[in-house]
Short mmCIF file of C-alpha atoms in Angstrom, two decimals:
data_model
loop_
_atom_site.label_atom_id
_atom_site.label_comp_id
_atom_site.label_asym_id
_atom_site.label_seq_id
_atom_site.Cartn_x
_atom_site.Cartn_y
_atom_site.Cartn_z
CA MET B 1 112.72 -16.18 11.25
CA ASP B 2 109.01 -16.73 10.75
CA THR B 3 108.27 -15.27 14.23
CA ALA B 4 110.58 -12.51 13.30
CA ASN B 5 108.40 -11.66 9.95
CA GLY B 6 105.11 -12.13 12.55
CA SER B 7 106.58 -9.55 15.08
CA GLY B 8 106.99 -7.53 12.15
CA ASP B 9 104.18 -7.40 10.71
CA LEU B 10 102.64 -6.87 14.24
CA SER B 11 104.28 -2.85 14.90
CA SER B 12 104.13 -2.42 11.03
CA GLN B 13 100.05 -2.54 12.10
CA MET B 14 100.48 -1.85 15.19
CA GLU B 15 102.09 1.43 13.94
CA LEU B 16 99.83 1.90 11.08
CA ASP B 17 96.60 2.36 13.38
CA ALA B 18 98.41 5.24 15.76
CA PHE B 19 98.93 6.60 12.80
CA ARG B 20 95.01 6.74 11.40
CA ARG B 21 94.61 7.45 15.52
CA LEU B 22 96.41 10.24 15.32
CA PHE B 23 96.95 11.77 12.06
CA PRO B 24 93.48 10.71 10.56
CA LEU B 25 92.83 13.33 7.05
CA ARG B 26 96.51 12.43 6.60
CA PHE B 27 96.13 8.89 6.79
CA HIS B 28 93.14 9.08 4.55
CA GLU B 29 94.26 11.16 1.99
CA ARG B 30 97.28 8.93 1.17
CA TYR B 31 94.85 6.67 0.13
CA LEU B 32 92.60 9.47 -2.09
CA SER B 33 96.30 10.13 -3.62
CA GLU B 34 95.86 6.64 -4.75
CA SER B 35 92.08 6.57 -5.83
CA ILE B 36 91.14 4.46 -3.01
CA ARG B 37 90.04 4.27 0.69
CA PRO B 38 91.31 3.34 3.38
CA ASP B 39 88.52 0.14 2.70
CA GLY B 40 89.15 -0.81 -0.42
CA ARG B 41 86.85 0.61 -2.22
CA ALA B 42 86.89 3.38 -5.37
CA LEU B 43 86.37 6.68 -4.33
CA GLY B 44 82.76 6.25 -6.27
CA GLU B 45 81.78 2.70 -4.72
CA ALA B 46 79.54 2.31 -2.41
CA ARG B 47 79.19 -0.37 0.47
CA TYR B 48 77.89 -4.04 -0.29
CA THR B 49 73.86 -3.67 0.64
CA THR B 50 71.49 -6.15 1.43
CA VAL B 51 67.78 -6.10 1.36
CA VAL B 52 65.52 -8.26 4.08
CA LEU B 53 61.86 -7.84 3.79
CA GLY B 54 59.69 -8.89 6.97
CA SER B 55 62.11 -8.60 9.34
CA VAL B 56 59.15 -7.77 12.78
CA ALA B 57 56.49 -10.73 12.12
CA SER B 58 54.07 -8.41 14.18
CA ALA B 59 54.56 -5.11 11.47
CA ASP B 60 52.23 -4.87 8.43
CA GLY B 61 55.01 -4.11 6.41
CA SER B 62 58.80 -4.10 7.62
CA ALA B 63 62.88 -4.53 6.12
CA LEU B 64 65.93 -4.73 7.24
CA VAL B 65 69.21 -3.02 5.19
CA LYS B 66 72.81 -2.97 5.92
CA ILE B 67 75.21 -0.79 3.72
CA GLY B 68 77.98 -1.51 5.01
CA SER B 69 77.98 -2.51 8.64
CA THR B 70 75.69 0.64 8.59
CA THR B 71 72.52 -1.01 9.41
CA MET B 72 68.51 0.22 9.65
CA LEU B 73 65.26 -2.00 10.64
CA ALA B 74 61.91 -0.58 9.08
CA ALA B 75 58.62 -1.37 10.45
CA ILE B 76 55.12 -0.16 9.40
CA LYS B 77 51.75 -0.28 12.04
CA VAL B 78 48.61 0.78 10.53
CA GLU B 79 45.26 1.81 12.05
CA VAL B 80 42.06 4.00 10.68
CA MET B 81 41.83 6.87 11.68
CA THR B 82 38.94 9.79 10.35
CA PRO B 83 40.79 11.94 7.81
CA SER B 84 41.21 15.76 8.17
CA ALA B 85 38.78 18.28 6.69
CA ASP B 86 41.40 19.64 4.41
CA SER B 87 41.96 16.51 2.83
CA PRO B 88 39.07 14.28 3.57
CA ASP B 89 40.37 11.01 0.84
CA GLU B 90 43.44 11.11 1.69
CA GLY B 91 45.22 8.74 4.49
CA SER B 92 48.38 9.93 6.49
CA ILE B 93 51.82 8.70 7.03
CA ALA B 94 54.00 9.26 9.84
CA VAL B 95 57.82 9.35 10.11
CA GLU B 96 59.37 8.11 12.74
CA PHE B 97 63.30 7.92 13.02
CA HIS B 98 65.19 6.11 16.03
CA MET B 99 69.28 6.14 17.54
CA PRO B 100 68.92 4.02 20.99
CA PRO B 101 72.39 4.17 22.75
CA ILE B 102 72.93 0.46 21.21
CA CYS B 103 73.31 2.41 17.47
CA SER B 104 76.96 4.87 18.66
CA SER B 105 79.33 5.20 20.75
CA LEU B 106 78.28 9.19 20.40
CA VAL B 107 74.29 8.25 21.13
CA ARG B 108 74.89 8.10 24.94
CA PRO B 109 71.42 6.97 27.06
CA GLY B 110 68.69 9.58 28.33
CA ARG B 111 70.09 11.89 25.33
CA PRO B 112 68.60 11.92 22.27
CA ALA B 113 70.66 11.99 19.57
CA GLU B 114 70.66 14.92 17.72
CA ALA B 115 70.31 13.73 13.89
CA ALA B 116 67.70 11.47 14.90
CA PRO B 117 64.60 14.43 14.14
CA VAL B 118 67.05 16.10 11.37
CA ILE B 119 66.94 12.67 9.68
CA SER B 120 62.85 12.04 10.55
CA LYS B 121 62.12 15.20 8.51
CA GLN B 122 63.96 14.82 5.68
CA LEU B 123 62.32 11.13 5.38
CA SER B 124 59.10 12.72 5.88
CA ASP B 125 59.74 15.34 2.91
CA THR B 126 61.44 12.70 0.88
CA ILE B 127 58.98 10.37 1.00
CA ALA B 128 56.25 13.02 0.78
CA SER B 129 57.90 15.68 -2.45
CA SER B 130 58.76 12.37 -4.37
CA GLY B 131 54.76 11.16 -4.94
CA MET B 132 55.83 7.35 -4.32
CA ILE B 133 52.60 7.01 -2.59
CA ASP B 134 48.96 8.66 -3.22
CA LEU B 135 47.55 8.89 -0.27
CA LYS B 136 44.63 8.65 -1.67
CA ASP B 137 45.03 5.11 -1.79
CA LEU B 138 44.62 5.26 1.70
CA CYS B 139 41.16 5.99 1.94
CA LEU B 140 38.41 4.05 3.07
CA ALA B 141 36.21 6.68 2.98
CA SER B 142 35.88 10.30 1.97
CA GLY B 143 35.12 11.97 5.40
CA LYS B 144 34.69 8.95 7.40
CA ALA B 145 37.28 7.11 7.66
CA ALA B 146 41.40 6.39 5.95
CA TRP B 147 44.87 4.25 7.23
CA MET B 148 47.43 6.14 9.06
CA ALA B 149 50.55 4.03 8.47
CA TYR B 150 53.29 5.14 11.52
CA LEU B 151 56.59 4.18 9.79
CA ASP B 152 59.33 3.92 12.68
CA ILE B 153 63.49 3.17 12.12
CA TYR B 154 65.42 1.73 14.37
CA CYS B 155 69.13 2.95 13.70
CA LEU B 156 71.16 -0.62 14.96
CA ASP B 157 74.36 0.42 13.84
CA ALA B 158 75.38 3.73 12.94
CA ASP B 159 78.65 3.50 10.13
CA GLY B 160 78.04 6.94 8.30
CA ALA B 161 75.70 7.37 5.31
CA LEU B 162 72.48 6.98 7.88
CA PHE B 163 69.71 9.05 5.49
CA ASP B 164 70.62 6.25 2.20
CA ALA B 165 70.19 3.16 4.28
CA ALA B 166 66.91 4.61 6.32
CA LEU B 167 65.25 6.06 3.10
CA LEU B 168 65.77 2.33 1.31
CA SER B 169 64.63 0.95 4.51
CA ALA B 170 61.44 2.71 4.50
CA VAL B 171 61.51 2.18 0.76
CA ALA B 172 61.56 -1.61 1.40
CA ALA B 173 59.10 -1.49 4.53
CA PHE B 174 56.78 -0.35 1.98
CA SER B 175 57.18 -2.65 -0.48
CA HIS B 176 56.63 -5.01 1.61
CA LEU B 177 53.53 -3.43 3.43
CA GLU B 178 49.96 -5.22 3.35
CA ILE B 179 47.00 -3.79 4.31
CA PRO B 180 43.80 -5.25 5.39
CA LEU B 181 40.76 -5.28 3.17
CA ALA B 182 38.17 -2.81 5.01
CA SER B 183 34.58 -1.60 4.68
CA LEU B 184 32.34 0.41 6.69
CA ASN B 185 29.33 -1.73 8.16
CA ASP B 186 25.85 -0.48 8.01
CA ASP B 187 26.44 0.85 11.44
CA GLY B 188 29.11 3.45 10.08
CA ARG B 189 32.14 1.00 11.82
CA VAL B 190 35.52 -0.12 9.76
CA VAL B 191 34.46 -3.96 9.32
CA LEU B 192 38.35 -5.51 8.69
CA GLY B 193 38.72 -7.82 5.56
CA THR B 194 36.15 -9.57 3.57
CA LYS B 195 34.07 -10.82 6.45
CA LYS B 196 31.55 -14.08 5.16
CA LYS B 197 28.84 -16.09 6.16
CA ASN B 198 29.13 -19.17 8.05
CA LYS B 199 26.89 -21.92 6.97
CA ASN B 200 23.60 -20.17 8.67
CA GLY B 201 23.84 -16.78 6.58
CA VAL B 202 25.61 -15.32 10.07
CA PRO B 203 28.45 -13.53 9.24
CA GLU B 204 31.68 -14.35 11.30
CA PRO B 205 33.09 -12.24 14.07
CA GLU B 206 35.18 -9.25 13.26
CA ASN B 207 37.47 -9.54 15.85
CA GLU B 208 39.18 -13.06 13.81
CA PRO B 209 42.04 -12.42 12.01
CA VAL B 210 42.32 -11.10 8.99
CA THR B 211 44.30 -13.52 6.33
CA LYS B 212 46.85 -13.03 3.72
CA GLU B 213 43.80 -12.91 1.19
CA GLU B 214 42.18 -10.81 2.80
CA LYS B 215 45.38 -8.42 2.32
CA ARG B 216 46.72 -5.69 -0.52
CA LYS B 217 49.50 -4.26 -1.48
CA LEU B 218 50.11 -0.39 -1.51
CA HIS B 219 50.71 0.85 -5.20
CA LEU B 220 54.62 1.76 -5.48
CA ASN B 221 54.87 5.19 -7.82
CA SER B 222 58.06 6.73 -8.25
CA VAL B 223 60.30 5.64 -5.72
CA PRO B 224 63.44 6.98 -3.77
CA PHE B 225 66.48 6.66 -3.72
CA SER B 226 69.45 8.38 -2.29
CA LEU B 227 72.87 8.43 -1.91
CA SER B 228 75.74 10.81 0.26
CA CYS B 229 78.63 11.96 -1.15
CA ILE B 230 81.80 13.21 0.86
CA LEU B 231 83.40 16.13 -0.60
CA HIS B 232 86.85 16.92 -0.16
CA LYS B 233 89.22 19.00 -1.76
CA ASN B 234 89.03 17.56 -5.23
CA TYR B 235 87.63 14.12 -4.33
CA ILE B 236 84.00 12.70 -3.89
CA LEU B 237 83.64 9.78 -2.05
CA ALA B 238 80.42 8.42 -2.75
CA ASP B 239 78.81 5.99 0.67
CA PRO B 240 81.11 7.34 3.62
CA THR B 241 81.97 5.90 6.26
CA ALA B 242 80.32 7.07 9.54
CA GLU B 243 84.80 7.81 10.21
CA GLU B 244 84.51 9.81 6.60
CA GLU B 245 82.13 11.64 7.64
CA VAL B 246 83.65 13.03 10.68
CA ILE B 247 87.40 13.95 9.00
CA MET B 248 85.97 15.79 5.85
CA GLU B 249 83.08 17.54 6.66
CA THR B 250 81.28 18.12 3.99
CA VAL B 251 78.02 16.15 2.45
CA LEU B 252 76.58 16.81 0.00
CA ASN B 253 73.45 13.87 -0.60
CA VAL B 254 71.28 13.51 -3.58
CA VAL B 255 67.53 11.50 -4.03
CA LEU B 256 66.37 10.18 -7.24
CA ASP B 257 64.00 8.89 -7.86
CA SER B 258 63.14 4.92 -9.92
CA SER B 259 63.35 7.42 -13.57
CA TYR B 260 66.40 9.61 -12.78
CA GLN B 261 64.31 12.51 -12.05
CA LEU B 262 65.60 15.26 -9.41
CA VAL B 263 64.22 14.86 -5.47
CA SER B 264 66.18 16.70 -3.36
CA LEU B 265 69.60 18.17 -3.52
CA TYR B 266 71.06 18.32 0.03
CA LYS B 267 74.05 19.93 1.45
CA PRO B 268 73.78 20.09 5.40
CA GLY B 269 77.50 21.97 6.38
CA GLY B 270 80.72 21.92 5.69
CA PRO B 271 83.22 23.69 4.18
CA ALA B 272 83.63 22.82 0.88
CA LEU B 273 81.50 24.25 -2.55
CA ALA B 274 79.01 21.90 -4.27
CA SER B 275 79.70 23.18 -8.00
CA THR B 276 77.69 22.81 -10.96
CA SER B 277 80.34 19.98 -12.71
CA VAL B 278 81.33 18.66 -8.55
CA ILE B 279 76.56 18.09 -8.73
CA GLN B 280 77.11 17.14 -12.03
CA ASP B 281 78.97 14.17 -10.93
CA CYS B 282 77.21 13.28 -7.60
CA VAL B 283 74.02 13.26 -10.16
CA ALA B 284 76.56 10.21 -11.73
CA PHE B 285 77.24 8.78 -9.12
CA THR B 286 73.94 8.98 -7.56
CA LYS B 287 72.11 7.39 -11.65
CA GLN B 288 74.30 4.61 -11.48
CA ARG B 289 73.42 3.47 -6.99
CA VAL B 290 69.93 3.53 -8.31
CA ASN B 291 70.17 0.92 -10.40
CA GLN B 292 71.91 -1.54 -8.25
CA LEU B 293 69.36 -0.94 -5.04
CA LYS B 294 66.75 -1.46 -7.39
CA ASN B 295 67.96 -4.81 -9.04
CA ILE B 296 68.87 -5.19 -4.63
CA LEU B 297 64.98 -4.55 -4.01
CA SER B 298 63.96 -6.17 -6.94
CA GLU B 299 65.59 -9.64 -6.09
CA ALA B 300 64.40 -8.91 -2.39
CA ILE B 301 60.90 -8.80 -2.93
CA SER B 302 61.41 -12.20 -5.02
CA ASP B 303 62.96 -13.40 -2.34
CA MET B 304 59.73 -13.07 -0.74
CA ASP B 305 56.83 -14.58 -3.15
CA VAL B 306 59.53 -17.62 -3.33
CA ASP B 307 59.09 -17.96 -0.03
#
C-alpha cells in the first residue's frame, strides 16, 4: 500500500514538473490566483537574505551576499592616484560587475554576458546619485593625491534580482572597507600608515605592513537599497527569481536610500505598463524591504565587530 502511494506521489510530481516546463506561465498563474508563488512566498515577500563581511582576506573591503540562491561576492581595493584637474580634491570609484560562466547556464565561456555592462553602469550611477560616499573623503592632498576605489562584484549564482543583490553587496563591502591612513612626506611621496620612529629616532621603512590601527573606516551617508518587482497583469511580485523574470518579462526596479528617499526608478522594458498606483505599491514594498536590509546589514556589521 505504501509502495503504491509512493509511486503515485512520484508520478504526480513528474506530471507537475512536466506541466511547469511545457506551460510555465500557466503554471505560475495558477499559484498567483491563490496569491502565492511556487516557492511558498507571498507576492510581496522577498527571499531569505544573508550578508557576510570580510569574505576576501586580500581585499580592503569585501562582502558575500545571498538573496535566495542569487549570490554576489564584492571586493574593494584602493590605490593612490593623481586626482583630475576638474576635481582636485576628490577621489574616484570604479565599478565592474562580472558574470562568469559558473553563475548561469545562459552565460557561455568566452562570451561576455549582455547584462554585465548594464548592471555595472546602473550600479555606478546609483552609488553616485545616492550620495552614499563623499568623494572628498577619498582625497589625500588636493591636486596631488587621492584614493581610487576599485569595486569588483562577481555573480556566483544568477537566480534573479541581480541588481538588488549586487547593490547590497556593494553597500556591504563599503561598510567593511578600511582605508590606510596616509600622508605626503617631504619628497611628495605618499606614506601609508602613521610611521613611527624606532628607539634611535629613525623612521620605520615605508614598506612595512599597515596595521589595523593605521586604517580608517569610510563614512557612508545615504545608503541605497533596491527592490525589483515583476509586473504581470494585476499582480506585483517582489524579488523575482530568474524563472519569474523570464516568464513574466516586465521588471520595475526601485531604489530608496536609508531615509526612504527615492534614488532611482528603472524599468528596462516589458509589455506591462507601470501606472501611478502600481509604482506606489512597488515603492511601498521597497520601504518594507529597506527596513529588512538595514537590519540585516547592521547585524553583519555587529558580527564583524565582535569577531
